[in-house]
Amino acid sequence: MAVFTQLSDDDREAISVAYGIAPLTSVIGIADGDTETTYLFRSQRGEYIVTLFENGAEPFDLERAFRTMELLSAACVPCPKTFRTETGGATIRLSGKLVAVVGFVQGTQSACASPAQCFDLGRRLAQIHRTLMPASPEKREGLPRGPIHGALFPDNVFFLGDCVSGIINFRLRHDDVLIAELADVLVRWTMLSNGALDGERAEAILKGYCRVRQLQDNERQALAAFALAAAATFIAVSEGSIDLRVRAENAFLSAQSLFAARETPIGAA
């Protein structure tokens, strides 16, 4: 069930003072959801996204998300600017709810990204993987494993023209096999109604990714299987079991075809 927490004048003042963004010129409620309430705060200093977490959020998770965005921003990955309290905290509590503040991200979301946008999306995904990768990465069955975004879906990415202007929602960051997130991005951004991946857009994501981080041979070999798993999960969660097997198999076959019949496969060194 959707929730929306109304902020009193005192609440707004408390937030703006805590994060050093006062005085405010306007406050607009811009979104509601099951787990958070979001506002746009405006002041003479700029525009800010203020999020009240209704449940399920822990200070540790938000602190980690802030540190992730700060690290990625330093590596030129477009992320919201983080704002901390005078004591350096990422969050405060207001009426028992966690509050966090980040800078407003310019751009728009894209439900059907163009090939050019997909290329830059792939490039940014690889930047995230490379930047967050530890010096001695773990491997699972020979596949590189490390920190991933965890929810790089269309509602968490903003574009200005052909370029990614902002990536948000790093609260779900966790460690996984890197090729699994690449497969998930291919499915979420390019899957057609029959389950197959749109070849032009999927290839653009792969080319963008490999421009920054080359895939190992075993990653290329494993991609189709991870695409099948990602497609099956997405279809089951969002649409139920209708044609699940056929559509997931189509995702598998189209992911396989991305590397077929090429003298120099995408992602080859």
Short mmCIF file of C-alpha atoms in Angstrom, two decimals:
data_model
loop_
_atom_site.label_atom_id
_atom_site.label_comp_id
_atom_site.label_asym_id
_atom_site.label_seq_id
_atom_site.Cartn_x
_atom_site.Cartn_y
_atom_site.Cartn_z
CA MET A 1 0.00 0.00 0.00
CA ALA A 2 1.33 3.43 -0.92
CA VAL A 3 2.39 5.73 1.89
CA PHE A 4 3.11 9.44 2.06
CA THR A 5 4.35 11.29 5.13
CA GLN A 6 3.36 14.93 5.37
CA LEU A 7 6.06 17.26 6.66
CA SER A 8 5.14 20.08 9.02
CA ASP A 9 6.85 23.46 8.82
CA ASP A 10 8.93 22.45 11.85
CA ASP A 11 9.95 19.20 10.11
CA ARG A 12 11.07 21.07 7.02
CA GLU A 13 13.05 23.53 9.08
CA ALA A 14 14.71 20.75 11.08
CA ILE A 15 15.84 18.96 7.91
CA SER A 16 17.10 22.09 6.15
CA VAL A 17 19.08 23.21 9.21
CA ALA A 18 20.54 19.75 9.89
CA TYR A 19 21.89 19.50 6.33
CA GLY A 20 22.91 23.13 5.92
CA ILE A 21 20.55 23.90 3.06
CA ALA A 22 18.39 26.57 4.73
CA PRO A 23 16.60 28.83 4.07
CA LEU A 24 14.08 27.01 1.88
CA THR A 25 12.16 28.70 -0.92
CA SER A 26 9.77 25.82 -1.70
CA VAL A 27 8.97 22.21 -0.79
CA ILE A 28 7.19 19.84 -3.18
CA GLY A 29 6.11 16.26 -2.59
CA ILE A 30 7.20 14.43 -5.74
CA ALA A 31 6.65 10.71 -5.15
CA ASP A 32 5.10 8.16 -2.88
CA GLY A 33 5.67 4.46 -2.54
CA ASP A 34 5.51 1.47 -0.25
CA THR A 35 8.76 2.15 1.56
CA GLU A 36 9.63 5.83 1.21
CA THR A 37 8.32 9.37 0.84
CA THR A 38 10.22 11.80 -1.38
CA TYR A 39 10.27 15.59 -1.48
CA LEU A 40 11.97 18.20 -3.63
CA PHE A 41 13.42 20.95 -1.44
CA ARG A 42 14.47 24.20 -3.11
CA SER A 43 16.64 26.90 -1.60
CA GLN A 44 18.85 29.68 -2.89
CA ARG A 45 21.70 27.17 -2.74
CA GLY A 46 20.15 24.58 -5.05
CA GLU A 47 17.66 21.74 -5.35
CA TYR A 48 17.66 18.66 -3.14
CA ILE A 49 15.89 15.33 -2.95
CA VAL A 50 14.79 14.54 0.61
CA THR A 51 13.75 10.96 1.31
CA LEU A 52 11.92 9.69 4.38
CA PHE A 53 12.26 5.93 4.74
CA GLU A 54 9.03 4.47 6.04
CA ASN A 55 10.41 1.04 6.93
CA GLY A 56 13.16 -1.43 6.14
CA ALA A 57 16.02 1.07 5.97
CA GLU A 58 18.98 0.94 8.34
CA PRO A 59 21.55 3.69 8.96
CA PHE A 60 24.34 1.30 7.92
CA ASP A 61 22.74 0.68 4.51
CA LEU A 62 22.34 4.38 3.82
CA GLU A 63 25.85 5.20 5.03
CA ARG A 64 27.20 2.54 2.66
CA ALA A 65 25.08 3.95 -0.19
CA PHE A 66 26.46 7.44 0.50
CA ARG A 67 30.04 6.21 0.55
CA THR A 68 29.41 4.34 -2.70
CA MET A 69 28.05 7.46 -4.42
CA GLU A 70 30.94 9.55 -3.13
CA LEU A 71 33.49 7.03 -4.42
CA LEU A 72 31.79 6.76 -7.81
CA SER A 73 31.40 10.53 -8.17
CA ALA A 74 35.14 10.89 -7.61
CA ALA A 75 35.60 8.43 -10.50
CA CYS A 76 33.32 10.57 -12.75
CA VAL A 77 30.32 8.23 -12.57
CA PRO A 78 27.24 10.51 -12.53
CA CYS A 79 25.60 10.09 -9.12
CA PRO A 80 23.62 12.45 -6.90
CA LYS A 81 25.73 14.73 -4.70
CA THR A 82 25.50 13.54 -1.12
CA PHE A 83 24.72 15.89 1.76
CA ARG A 84 25.77 15.14 5.31
CA THR A 85 24.96 16.69 8.67
CA GLU A 86 27.42 18.89 10.56
CA THR A 87 28.59 15.77 12.41
CA GLY A 88 29.17 13.90 9.12
CA GLY A 89 26.13 11.65 9.31
CA ALA A 90 24.28 10.48 6.22
CA THR A 91 20.94 10.35 8.04
CA ILE A 92 18.89 11.92 10.80
CA ARG A 93 15.74 10.63 12.48
CA LEU A 94 12.49 12.53 12.26
CA SER A 95 9.46 11.15 14.10
CA GLY A 96 11.20 7.78 14.18
CA LYS A 97 11.91 7.72 10.44
CA LEU A 98 15.29 7.91 8.75
CA VAL A 99 15.87 10.94 6.52
CA ALA A 100 18.54 11.34 3.83
CA VAL A 101 19.32 14.23 1.47
CA VAL A 102 21.01 14.18 -1.94
CA GLY A 103 21.30 16.65 -4.79
CA PHE A 104 18.66 16.84 -7.50
CA VAL A 105 19.60 14.93 -10.67
CA GLN A 106 18.94 16.62 -14.00
CA GLY A 107 17.52 14.48 -16.81
CA THR A 108 14.67 12.12 -17.57
CA GLN A 109 14.06 8.41 -17.24
CA SER A 110 13.72 6.30 -20.39
CA ALA A 111 11.40 3.30 -20.60
CA CYS A 112 12.80 2.47 -24.05
CA ALA A 113 16.38 3.69 -24.24
CA SER A 114 17.93 4.38 -27.64
CA PRO A 115 21.01 2.44 -28.79
CA ALA A 116 23.16 5.49 -28.00
CA GLN A 117 21.71 5.68 -24.49
CA CYS A 118 22.24 1.93 -24.09
CA PHE A 119 25.90 2.30 -25.05
CA ASP A 120 26.46 4.91 -22.36
CA LEU A 121 24.49 2.81 -19.86
CA GLY A 122 26.80 -0.14 -20.52
CA ARG A 123 29.82 2.11 -20.14
CA ARG A 124 28.60 3.44 -16.81
CA LEU A 125 27.82 -0.06 -15.53
CA ALA A 126 31.38 -1.13 -16.29
CA GLN A 127 32.71 1.98 -14.55
CA ILE A 128 30.73 1.03 -11.45
CA HIS A 129 32.14 -2.49 -11.52
CA ARG A 130 35.73 -1.36 -12.07
CA THR A 131 35.61 1.41 -9.49
CA LEU A 132 34.10 -0.72 -6.73
CA MET A 133 36.13 -3.84 -7.53
CA PRO A 134 38.58 -4.70 -4.73
CA ALA A 135 42.28 -4.97 -5.56
CA SER A 136 42.11 -8.78 -5.30
CA PRO A 137 38.60 -9.64 -6.51
CA GLU A 138 36.88 -12.81 -5.42
CA LYS A 139 35.79 -15.35 -8.00
CA ARG A 140 32.93 -17.82 -8.04
CA GLU A 141 33.60 -20.77 -10.32
CA GLY A 142 36.17 -18.60 -12.07
CA LEU A 143 33.79 -15.66 -12.63
CA PRO A 144 34.80 -12.25 -11.23
CA ARG A 145 32.72 -11.25 -8.23
CA GLY A 146 32.46 -7.88 -6.53
CA PRO A 147 30.17 -5.02 -5.50
CA ILE A 148 27.28 -4.29 -7.89
CA HIS A 149 24.56 -1.63 -8.02
CA GLY A 150 21.85 -4.24 -7.53
CA ALA A 151 18.95 -2.37 -9.14
CA LEU A 152 20.15 -0.72 -12.35
CA PHE A 153 16.64 -0.54 -13.79
CA PRO A 154 15.07 2.19 -15.95
CA ASP A 155 13.56 3.97 -12.95
CA ASN A 156 17.01 4.37 -11.36
CA VAL A 157 18.79 5.94 -14.35
CA PHE A 158 18.41 9.44 -15.81
CA PHE A 159 19.53 10.68 -19.22
CA LEU A 160 20.31 14.01 -20.81
CA GLY A 161 20.23 13.35 -24.53
CA ASP A 162 22.28 10.22 -25.24
CA CYS A 163 24.24 10.34 -21.99
CA VAL A 164 23.54 9.03 -18.52
CA SER A 165 23.16 12.08 -16.27
CA GLY A 166 22.51 10.30 -13.00
CA ILE A 167 22.30 6.87 -11.37
CA ILE A 168 20.35 6.63 -8.12
CA ASN A 169 19.29 4.15 -5.45
CA PHE A 170 22.51 2.51 -4.31
CA ARG A 171 20.85 1.20 -1.15
CA LEU A 172 20.62 -2.30 -2.68
CA ARG A 173 24.35 -2.53 -3.39
CA HIS A 174 25.70 -5.99 -2.65
CA ASP A 175 28.34 -8.42 -3.87
CA ASP A 176 27.61 -10.77 -6.78
CA VAL A 177 29.08 -12.17 -9.95
CA LEU A 178 29.58 -9.18 -12.27
CA ILE A 179 28.26 -10.96 -15.35
CA ALA A 180 25.00 -11.58 -13.49
CA GLU A 181 24.33 -7.85 -13.22
CA LEU A 182 25.29 -7.30 -16.86
CA ALA A 183 22.79 -10.02 -17.87
CA ASP A 184 20.12 -8.46 -15.65
CA VAL A 185 20.68 -5.06 -17.26
CA LEU A 186 20.40 -6.58 -20.74
CA VAL A 187 17.09 -8.18 -19.80
CA ARG A 188 15.59 -5.18 -18.01
CA TRP A 189 16.55 -2.69 -20.72
CA THR A 190 16.21 -4.64 -23.99
CA MET A 191 13.82 -7.59 -23.58
CA LEU A 192 10.97 -7.67 -26.10
CA SER A 193 7.46 -9.02 -25.45
CA ASN A 194 8.45 -12.51 -26.67
CA GLY A 195 11.43 -12.64 -24.32
CA ALA A 196 14.11 -12.10 -26.96
CA LEU A 197 16.60 -9.30 -26.46
CA ASP A 198 16.50 -6.40 -28.89
CA GLY A 199 19.72 -7.04 -30.80
CA GLU A 200 20.71 -3.45 -31.53
CA ARG A 201 20.19 -2.17 -28.00
CA ALA A 202 21.68 -5.27 -26.33
CA GLU A 203 24.76 -5.04 -28.52
CA ALA A 204 25.08 -1.35 -27.66
CA ILE A 205 25.06 -2.12 -23.92
CA LEU A 206 27.70 -4.81 -24.40
CA LYS A 207 29.91 -2.58 -26.53
CA GLY A 208 29.68 0.23 -24.01
CA TYR A 209 30.50 -2.13 -21.15
CA CYS A 210 33.46 -3.67 -22.96
CA ARG A 211 34.80 -0.23 -23.87
CA VAL A 212 35.62 0.11 -20.16
CA ARG A 213 35.97 -3.47 -18.91
CA GLN A 214 36.81 -6.44 -21.12
CA LEU A 215 34.95 -9.67 -20.45
CA GLN A 216 36.82 -12.87 -19.70
CA ASP A 217 36.19 -15.85 -21.98
CA ASN A 218 34.22 -17.64 -19.27
CA GLU A 219 32.08 -14.53 -18.70
CA ARG A 220 31.11 -14.44 -22.38
CA GLN A 221 30.31 -18.15 -22.23
CA ALA A 222 28.19 -17.70 -19.09
CA LEU A 223 26.25 -14.62 -20.20
CA ALA A 224 23.41 -16.48 -21.93
CA ALA A 225 22.74 -18.68 -18.89
CA PHE A 226 22.61 -15.65 -16.63
CA ALA A 227 20.30 -13.91 -19.13
CA LEU A 228 17.96 -16.90 -18.99
CA ALA A 229 17.90 -16.75 -15.19
CA ALA A 230 17.38 -12.97 -15.17
CA ALA A 231 14.56 -13.21 -17.72
CA ALA A 232 12.81 -16.02 -15.85
CA THR A 233 13.00 -14.09 -12.58
CA PHE A 234 11.78 -10.84 -14.12
CA ILE A 235 8.88 -12.48 -15.95
CA ALA A 236 7.82 -14.51 -12.91
CA VAL A 237 7.87 -11.51 -10.58
CA SER A 238 6.26 -8.98 -12.91
CA GLU A 239 3.90 -11.04 -15.05
CA GLY A 240 3.52 -14.51 -13.54
CA SER A 241 4.16 -17.79 -15.35
CA ILE A 242 2.53 -17.00 -18.71
CA ASP A 243 4.87 -18.29 -21.44
CA LEU A 244 7.72 -18.06 -18.92
CA ARG A 245 9.73 -20.98 -20.29
CA VAL A 246 9.50 -19.94 -23.95
CA ARG A 247 10.28 -16.31 -23.24
CA ALA A 248 13.21 -17.11 -20.96
CA GLU A 249 14.61 -19.48 -23.60
CA ASN A 250 14.30 -16.71 -26.18
CA ALA A 251 16.36 -14.47 -23.91
CA PHE A 252 18.96 -17.24 -23.65
CA LEU A 253 19.16 -17.73 -27.42
CA SER A 254 19.35 -14.03 -28.24
CA ALA A 255 22.07 -13.50 -25.62
CA GLN A 256 24.01 -16.38 -27.20
CA SER A 257 23.69 -14.77 -30.61
CA LEU A 258 25.42 -11.60 -29.40
CA PHE A 259 28.73 -13.48 -29.58
CA ALA A 260 27.98 -15.71 -32.57
CA ALA A 261 29.42 -15.41 -36.08
CA ARG A 262 31.97 -12.74 -35.21
CA GLU A 263 35.64 -12.81 -36.07
CA THR A 264 36.27 -10.67 -32.99
CA PRO A 265 33.49 -11.26 -30.45
CA ILE A 266 32.18 -8.37 -28.40
CA GLY A 267 34.21 -8.19 -25.24
CA ALA A 268 37.20 -10.07 -26.60
CA ALA A 269 40.56 -8.61 -25.71
#
